[in-house]
């Protein structure tokens, strides 16, 4: 236990605290991130409803001993002697061990990850309790408990099912649907928090593991739970429903997300509705059921296993429906939706009574989600006036944290729109991941509001977190957070406190922060965005947003295509295709990528200086950089006899040097030819200090079926050259030839390793899996000025833009110096503004350009404009410029601020 805390007596956090639930919504059953939720502590125990659990009323802790966990999991304890321990954490990731003696590791097996492989590392870190499903030699692990089960994932779920059963009277809202689950959950939390002690799914944790860990947060202090459930294929809901056991079910809407696992929208909806098998009430939109073609077929009757003749009885007793369609019958009919400025007035009828509410949002998705919340609260018996009052105060749901460059070589992580222990822990893990190379870690946080916990206990947990994450300075803002002083050791964590944000800003000096990573974590009312603005580098308002969740999704999408023994090399050259090599490199290291590849030694050295330790190949080495590559453990590509001889002359016979060999099989750019092989073999034989790590080639047209015969010829030549060179070698080097499109189109040629490039950044040149990839980059500008131009006037240089009729134009803050090339001007490309397209008029200037907003009357100065991203594909801009996405990405200049965010 960390000794940074003043108290000698340490209690573990309650089940409300999940540790490092990181990158989970993309992971499904992969062993990617730590998941730790508190189960127990040394405590005075009061029995709950179950005989094999207890509860510490002082500290809010559920207790399960090892013996009890064996019984719950129906497992077998492999040791004859039980090394009794009380479990405080569930652990799924060897990289995030915090409390080893009180952690229970579940060795979950995925397609590409096997938790059993990490057990020696975990044992070395002090973990002594394991749930396993494979035969393991346990003799080397002395004084450790091993619980053998059939399936570790199902065992984790069984523990969650048991835990849920300890609270039979708990009201639980279960939410499913293709879209809107997290938004509805968070809004219900806002709406019901004044009356309820609520436990809810952290972020978007709704998968097979995420639901289990969410449910394990329940403690006796809670009187309402709100959990999400997501499925991606048929048969998954049967495992989620017993864990959640919702008393109220909400079906949000049906969309295309995760449709590939189902044969039809009907099958997908049937699967999702299985969550409501035992629900007393189900809230849904009549339109949503009709969209899925299931309304007239008695879906709920079949889900619940009841005969069709009972359909009407079921509908009358448990369904709570809403609609905006006058022709459809529903409990809540919304007959008027009126936009008033930045708000929406909704009027409807419920049980023959006219009701209305106003929400501070105008977009369709928010309106749909708000109506689901409206119907839910009505079904729960809340008065329409109370609902209307709370709906008017709904706040946006902060679904992401942002990383941006700060002053004085700092990194600023802005997560200043929510404040609770779960999100704090997630943000701190992100801080650790992205703050590599910076020893100083500063946490600036506000009071945690409306936690429902005793303040002493709450801030003691914050102190534990700060200690475990090695925070070096903590700045507290608010009236309650000063309680941290009771628990922080000033010799380890320097702390200072301010009553308000203005007081902090008045007293702080910019030079007070140097070469450190700074996390901002605060409730909305503290306006931490002002602190973010003060500490961030000042650049012009054109930004490139980089979605780290999308990067993770794309990486895992390609990994799923590979056999478990196939390695992956990821290209991070040219600043990771313009995305930022440090941030992308750290994310790839977190995901245990096998290799990175850079173009030049300088790029690799920069990554090493940023703390990235992954093996790294240099594609274009130069003799002048050989010494630096050796010093920084970079592995050069050798592509010619001349270069290889120069490298041999550099090496010491007693000093092993790793290299990679490139064959030219038809690209005719770089690489050894078949005629070079005899001399290449001689050089390698005479220089045993040279270790060949891999042999590879480059495909010329992997994305194009028209050239498949040529590609197959490249495969054949590569294999022949490889066999010729390595004949008689005891240790065969890795083989790799496939790029992103090749990974998708040529499964038989995946060999020992593949190289992922543009696919990581959301582009599938073959278009085969494009729908599974997510947009990573969004380039945005802002409107600087709006003008009305009379007919006949011209716009821009050389008077090339002509106003044929009266026009309204906007000047936006991006030009060719930012990466929007001149070829996009004069009507060849249109940007995205307020849900509409706006053509570029006149030429693109160095620092700005003009767009036609005549048909967008709501546009105003300061509005955000998307150049490419989620609404406008980068492929469209590439087509307008007669180029490829690679060039668009790498042309975004360094003066454009990169902002990294993670959901």
PDB file of N, CA and C in Angstrom, residues 142-193:
ATOM      1  N   UNK A 142       4.092 -19.974  -5.312  1.00  0.00           N
ATOM      2  CA  UNK A 142       3.870 -20.348  -3.910  1.00  0.00           C
ATOM      3  C   UNK A 142       2.970 -19.330  -3.222  1.00  0.00           C
ATOM      4  N   UNK A 143       2.241 -19.828  -2.225  1.00  0.00           N
ATOM      5  CA  UNK A 143       1.357 -18.969  -1.421  1.00  0.00           C
ATOM      6  C   UNK A 143       0.364 -18.191  -2.279  1.00  0.00           C
ATOM      7  N   UNK A 144      -0.147 -18.864  -3.313  1.00  0.00           N
ATOM      8  CA  UNK A 144      -1.120 -18.228  -4.198  1.00  0.00           C
ATOM      9  C   UNK A 144      -2.349 -19.113  -4.334  1.00  0.00           C
ATOM     10  N   UNK A 145      -3.506 -18.481  -4.558  1.00  0.00           N
ATOM     11  CA  UNK A 145      -4.757 -19.195  -4.772  1.00  0.00           C
ATOM     12  C   UNK A 145      -5.075 -19.262  -6.262  1.00  0.00           C
ATOM     13  N   UNK A 146      -5.432 -20.457  -6.729  1.00  0.00           N
ATOM     14  CA  UNK A 146      -5.853 -20.647  -8.109  1.00  0.00           C
ATOM     15  C   UNK A 146      -7.241 -21.283  -8.122  1.00  0.00           C
ATOM     16  N   UNK A 147      -8.192 -20.588  -8.715  1.00  0.00           N
ATOM     17  CA  UNK A 147      -9.558 -21.096  -8.832  1.00  0.00           C
ATOM     18  C   UNK A 147      -9.769 -21.515 -10.277  1.00  0.00           C
ATOM     19  N   UNK A 148      -9.999 -22.795 -10.509  1.00  0.00           N
ATOM     20  CA  UNK A 148     -10.178 -23.324 -11.864  1.00  0.00           C
ATOM     21  C   UNK A 148     -11.659 -23.292 -12.228  1.00  0.00           C
ATOM     22  N   UNK A 149     -11.960 -22.685 -13.382  1.00  0.00           N
ATOM     23  CA  UNK A 149     -13.322 -22.613 -13.903  1.00  0.00           C
ATOM     24  C   UNK A 149     -13.298 -23.026 -15.365  1.00  0.00           C
ATOM     25  N   UNK A 150     -14.471 -23.210 -15.945  1.00  0.00           N
ATOM     26  CA  UNK A 150     -14.539 -23.577 -17.367  1.00  0.00           C
ATOM     27  C   UNK A 150     -14.240 -22.404 -18.283  1.00  0.00           C
ATOM     28  N   UNK A 151     -14.684 -21.221 -17.891  1.00  0.00           N
ATOM     29  CA  UNK A 151     -14.552 -20.039 -18.740  1.00  0.00           C
ATOM     30  C   UNK A 151     -14.431 -18.820 -17.821  1.00  0.00           C
ATOM     31  N   UNK A 152     -13.329 -18.086 -17.940  1.00  0.00           N
ATOM     32  CA  UNK A 152     -13.098 -16.973 -17.014  1.00  0.00           C
ATOM     33  C   UNK A 152     -14.061 -15.818 -17.245  1.00  0.00           C
ATOM     34  N   UNK A 153     -14.436 -15.573 -18.483  1.00  0.00           N
ATOM     35  CA  UNK A 153     -15.401 -14.508 -18.738  1.00  0.00           C
ATOM     36  C   UNK A 153     -16.744 -14.849 -18.113  1.00  0.00           C
ATOM     37  N   UNK A 154     -17.199 -16.086 -18.314  1.00  0.00           N
ATOM     38  CA  UNK A 154     -18.482 -16.489 -17.729  1.00  0.00           C
ATOM     39  C   UNK A 154     -18.398 -16.506 -16.199  1.00  0.00           C
ATOM     40  N   UNK A 155     -17.228 -16.800 -15.668  1.00  0.00           N
ATOM     41  CA  UNK A 155     -17.065 -16.771 -14.213  1.00  0.00           C
ATOM     42  C   UNK A 155     -17.200 -15.347 -13.685  1.00  0.00           C
ATOM     43  N   UNK A 156     -16.600 -14.399 -14.387  1.00  0.00           N
ATOM     44  CA  UNK A 156     -16.749 -12.993 -14.000  1.00  0.00           C
ATOM     45  C   UNK A 156     -18.216 -12.593 -14.038  1.00  0.00           C
ATOM     46  N   UNK A 157     -18.917 -13.028 -15.071  1.00  0.00           N
ATOM     47  CA  UNK A 157     -20.338 -12.714 -15.175  1.00  0.00           C
ATOM     48  C   UNK A 157     -21.135 -13.398 -14.083  1.00  0.00           C
ATOM     49  N   UNK A 158     -20.754 -14.595 -13.714  1.00  0.00           N
ATOM     50  CA  UNK A 158     -21.446 -15.294 -12.630  1.00  0.00           C
ATOM     51  C   UNK A 158     -21.288 -14.544 -11.315  1.00  0.00           C
ATOM     52  N   UNK A 159     -20.104 -13.981 -11.087  1.00  0.00           N
ATOM     53  CA  UNK A 159     -19.891 -13.177  -9.889  1.00  0.00           C
ATOM     54  C   UNK A 159     -20.811 -11.961  -9.905  1.00  0.00           C
ATOM     55  N   UNK A 160     -20.969 -11.346 -11.080  1.00  0.00           N
ATOM     56  CA  UNK A 160     -21.863 -10.185 -11.189  1.00  0.00           C
ATOM     57  C   UNK A 160     -23.319 -10.585 -10.978  1.00  0.00           C
ATOM     58  N   UNK A 161     -23.703 -11.746 -11.501  1.00  0.00           N
ATOM     59  CA  UNK A 161     -25.078 -12.231 -11.296  1.00  0.00           C
ATOM     60  C   UNK A 161     -25.341 -12.435  -9.807  1.00  0.00           C
ATOM     61  N   UNK A 162     -24.402 -13.065  -9.145  1.00  0.00           N
ATOM     62  CA  UNK A 162     -24.552 -13.282  -7.702  1.00  0.00           C
ATOM     63  C   UNK A 162     -24.674 -11.942  -6.974  1.00  0.00           C
ATOM     64  N   UNK A 163     -23.811 -11.008  -7.338  1.00  0.00           N
ATOM     65  CA  UNK A 163     -23.820  -9.709  -6.674  1.00  0.00           C
ATOM     66  C   UNK A 163     -25.151  -9.006  -6.892  1.00  0.00           C
ATOM     67  N   UNK A 164     -25.672  -9.081  -8.095  1.00  0.00           N
ATOM     68  CA  UNK A 164     -26.972  -8.437  -8.388  1.00  0.00           C
ATOM     69  C   UNK A 164     -28.073  -9.055  -7.540  1.00  0.00           C
ATOM     70  N   UNK A 165     -28.012 -10.353  -7.287  1.00  0.00           N
ATOM     71  CA  UNK A 165     -29.056 -11.032  -6.506  1.00  0.00           C
ATOM     72  C   UNK A 165     -29.064 -10.617  -5.050  1.00  0.00           C
ATOM     73  N   UNK A 166     -27.998  -9.990  -4.591  1.00  0.00           N
ATOM     74  CA  UNK A 166     -27.977  -9.530  -3.203  1.00  0.00           C
ATOM     75  C   UNK A 166     -28.880  -8.318  -2.999  1.00  0.00           C
ATOM     76  N   UNK A 167     -29.411  -7.772  -4.085  1.00  0.00           N
ATOM     77  CA  UNK A 167     -30.227  -6.565  -4.013  1.00  0.00           C
ATOM     78  C   UNK A 167     -31.554  -6.793  -4.753  1.00  0.00           C
ATOM     79  N   UNK A 168     -32.375  -7.702  -4.255  1.00  0.00           N
ATOM     80  CA  UNK A 168     -33.606  -8.076  -4.971  1.00  0.00           C
ATOM     81  C   UNK A 168     -34.608  -6.940  -5.079  1.00  0.00           C
ATOM     82  N   UNK A 169     -34.548  -5.977  -4.178  1.00  0.00           N
ATOM     83  CA  UNK A 169     -35.525  -4.882  -4.191  1.00  0.00           C
ATOM     84  C   UNK A 169     -35.009  -3.638  -4.908  1.00  0.00           C
ATOM     85  N   UNK A 170     -33.830  -3.727  -5.461  1.00  0.00           N
ATOM     86  CA  UNK A 170     -33.244  -2.565  -6.137  1.00  0.00           C
ATOM     87  C   UNK A 170     -33.984  -2.288  -7.446  1.00  0.00           C
ATOM     88  N   UNK A 171     -34.358  -1.032  -7.656  1.00  0.00           N
ATOM     89  CA  UNK A 171     -34.955  -0.635  -8.929  1.00  0.00           C
ATOM     90  C   UNK A 171     -33.821  -0.449  -9.939  1.00  0.00           C
ATOM     91  N   UNK A 172     -33.933  -1.138 -11.068  1.00  0.00           N
ATOM     92  CA  UNK A 172     -32.867  -1.107 -12.076  1.00  0.00           C
ATOM     93  C   UNK A 172     -33.456  -0.720 -13.423  1.00  0.00           C
ATOM     94  N   UNK A 173     -32.851   0.283 -14.050  1.00  0.00           N
ATOM     95  CA  UNK A 173     -33.216   0.681 -15.405  1.00  0.00           C
ATOM     96  C   UNK A 173     -32.169   0.099 -16.346  1.00  0.00           C
ATOM     97  N   UNK A 174     -32.615  -0.722 -17.286  1.00  0.00           N
ATOM     98  CA  UNK A 174     -31.730  -1.299 -18.298  1.00  0.00           C
ATOM     99  C   UNK A 174     -31.999  -0.651 -19.637  1.00  0.00           C
ATOM    100  N   UNK A 175     -30.955  -0.186 -20.301  1.00  0.00           N
ATOM    101  CA  UNK A 175     -31.099   0.562 -21.543  1.00  0.00           C
ATOM    102  C   UNK A 175     -30.375  -0.166 -22.663  1.00  0.00           C
ATOM    103  N   UNK A 176     -31.058  -0.362 -23.778  1.00  0.00           N
ATOM    104  CA  UNK A 176     -30.424  -0.933 -24.961  1.00  0.00           C
ATOM    105  C   UNK A 176     -30.946  -0.215 -26.192  1.00  0.00           C
ATOM    106  N   UNK A 177     -30.372  -0.538 -27.321  1.00  0.00           N
ATOM    107  CA  UNK A 177     -30.687   0.137 -28.572  1.00  0.00           C
ATOM    108  C   UNK A 177     -29.401   0.356 -29.340  1.00  0.00           C
ATOM    109  N   UNK A 178     -29.491   0.798 -30.594  1.00  0.00           N
ATOM    110  CA  UNK A 178     -28.294   1.002 -31.409  1.00  0.00           C
ATOM    111  C   UNK A 178     -27.595   2.301 -31.071  1.00  0.00           C
ATOM    112  N   UNK A 179     -28.353   3.324 -30.744  1.00  0.00           N
ATOM    113  CA  UNK A 179     -27.787   4.649 -30.477  1.00  0.00           C
ATOM    114  C   UNK A 179     -28.485   5.267 -29.275  1.00  0.00           C
ATOM    115  N   UNK A 180     -27.807   6.177 -28.616  1.00  0.00           N
ATOM    116  CA  UNK A 180     -28.428   6.967 -27.564  1.00  0.00           C
ATOM    117  C   UNK A 180     -28.414   6.366 -26.179  1.00  0.00           C
ATOM    118  N   UNK A 181     -27.829   5.180 -26.015  1.00  0.00           N
ATOM    119  CA  UNK A 181     -27.868   4.521 -24.700  1.00  0.00           C
ATOM    120  C   UNK A 181     -27.173   5.355 -23.630  1.00  0.00           C
ATOM    121  N   UNK A 182     -25.962   5.793 -23.939  1.00  0.00           N
ATOM    122  CA  UNK A 182     -25.193   6.534 -22.941  1.00  0.00           C
ATOM    123  C   UNK A 182     -25.828   7.889 -22.652  1.00  0.00           C
ATOM    124  N   UNK A 183     -26.324   8.551 -23.683  1.00  0.00           N
ATOM    125  CA  UNK A 183     -26.952   9.852 -23.478  1.00  0.00           C
ATOM    126  C   UNK A 183     -28.187   9.720 -22.587  1.00  0.00           C
ATOM    127  N   UNK A 184     -29.033   8.740 -22.850  1.00  0.00           N
ATOM    128  CA  UNK A 184     -30.227   8.533 -22.038  1.00  0.00           C
ATOM    129  C   UNK A 184     -29.845   8.186 -20.609  1.00  0.00           C
ATOM    130  N   UNK A 185     -28.829   7.328 -20.446  1.00  0.00           N
ATOM    131  CA  UNK A 185     -28.379   6.951 -19.098  1.00  0.00           C
ATOM    132  C   UNK A 185     -27.907   8.172 -18.320  1.00  0.00           C
ATOM    133  N   UNK A 186     -27.074   8.997 -18.943  1.00  0.00           N
ATOM    134  CA  UNK A 186     -26.522  10.155 -18.238  1.00  0.00           C
ATOM    135  C   UNK A 186     -27.594  11.199 -17.949  1.00  0.00           C
ATOM    136  N   UNK A 187     -28.530  11.376 -18.857  1.00  0.00           N
ATOM    137  CA  UNK A 187     -29.610  12.331 -18.592  1.00  0.00           C
ATOM    138  C   UNK A 187     -30.540  11.834 -17.498  1.00  0.00           C
ATOM    139  N   UNK A 188     -30.818  10.527 -17.477  1.00  0.00           N
ATOM    140  CA  UNK A 188     -31.628   9.988 -16.389  1.00  0.00           C
ATOM    141  C   UNK A 188     -30.913  10.181 -15.051  1.00  0.00           C
ATOM    142  N   UNK A 189     -29.606  10.040 -15.060  1.00  0.00           N
ATOM    143  CA  UNK A 189     -28.838  10.284 -13.847  1.00  0.00           C
ATOM    144  C   UNK A 189     -29.017  11.733 -13.390  1.00  0.00           C
ATOM    145  N   UNK A 190     -28.924  12.679 -14.317  1.00  0.00           N
ATOM    146  CA  UNK A 190     -29.132  14.080 -13.959  1.00  0.00           C
ATOM    147  C   UNK A 190     -30.543  14.321 -13.426  1.00  0.00           C
ATOM    148  N   UNK A 191     -31.533  13.705 -14.064  1.00  0.00           N
ATOM    149  CA  UNK A 191     -32.930  13.958 -13.724  1.00  0.00           C
ATOM    150  C   UNK A 191     -33.339  13.316 -12.405  1.00  0.00           C
ATOM    151  N   UNK A 192     -32.754  12.159 -12.088  1.00  0.00           N
ATOM    152  CA  UNK A 192     -33.191  11.403 -10.916  1.00  0.00           C
ATOM    153  C   UNK A 192     -32.269  11.572  -9.713  1.00  0.00           C
ATOM    154  N   UNK A 193     -31.125  12.189  -9.907  1.00  0.00           N
ATOM    155  CA  UNK A 193     -30.161  12.332  -8.825  1.00  0.00           C
ATOM    156  C   UNK A 193     -30.694  13.090  -7.606  1.00  0.00           C
TER     157      UNK A 193
END
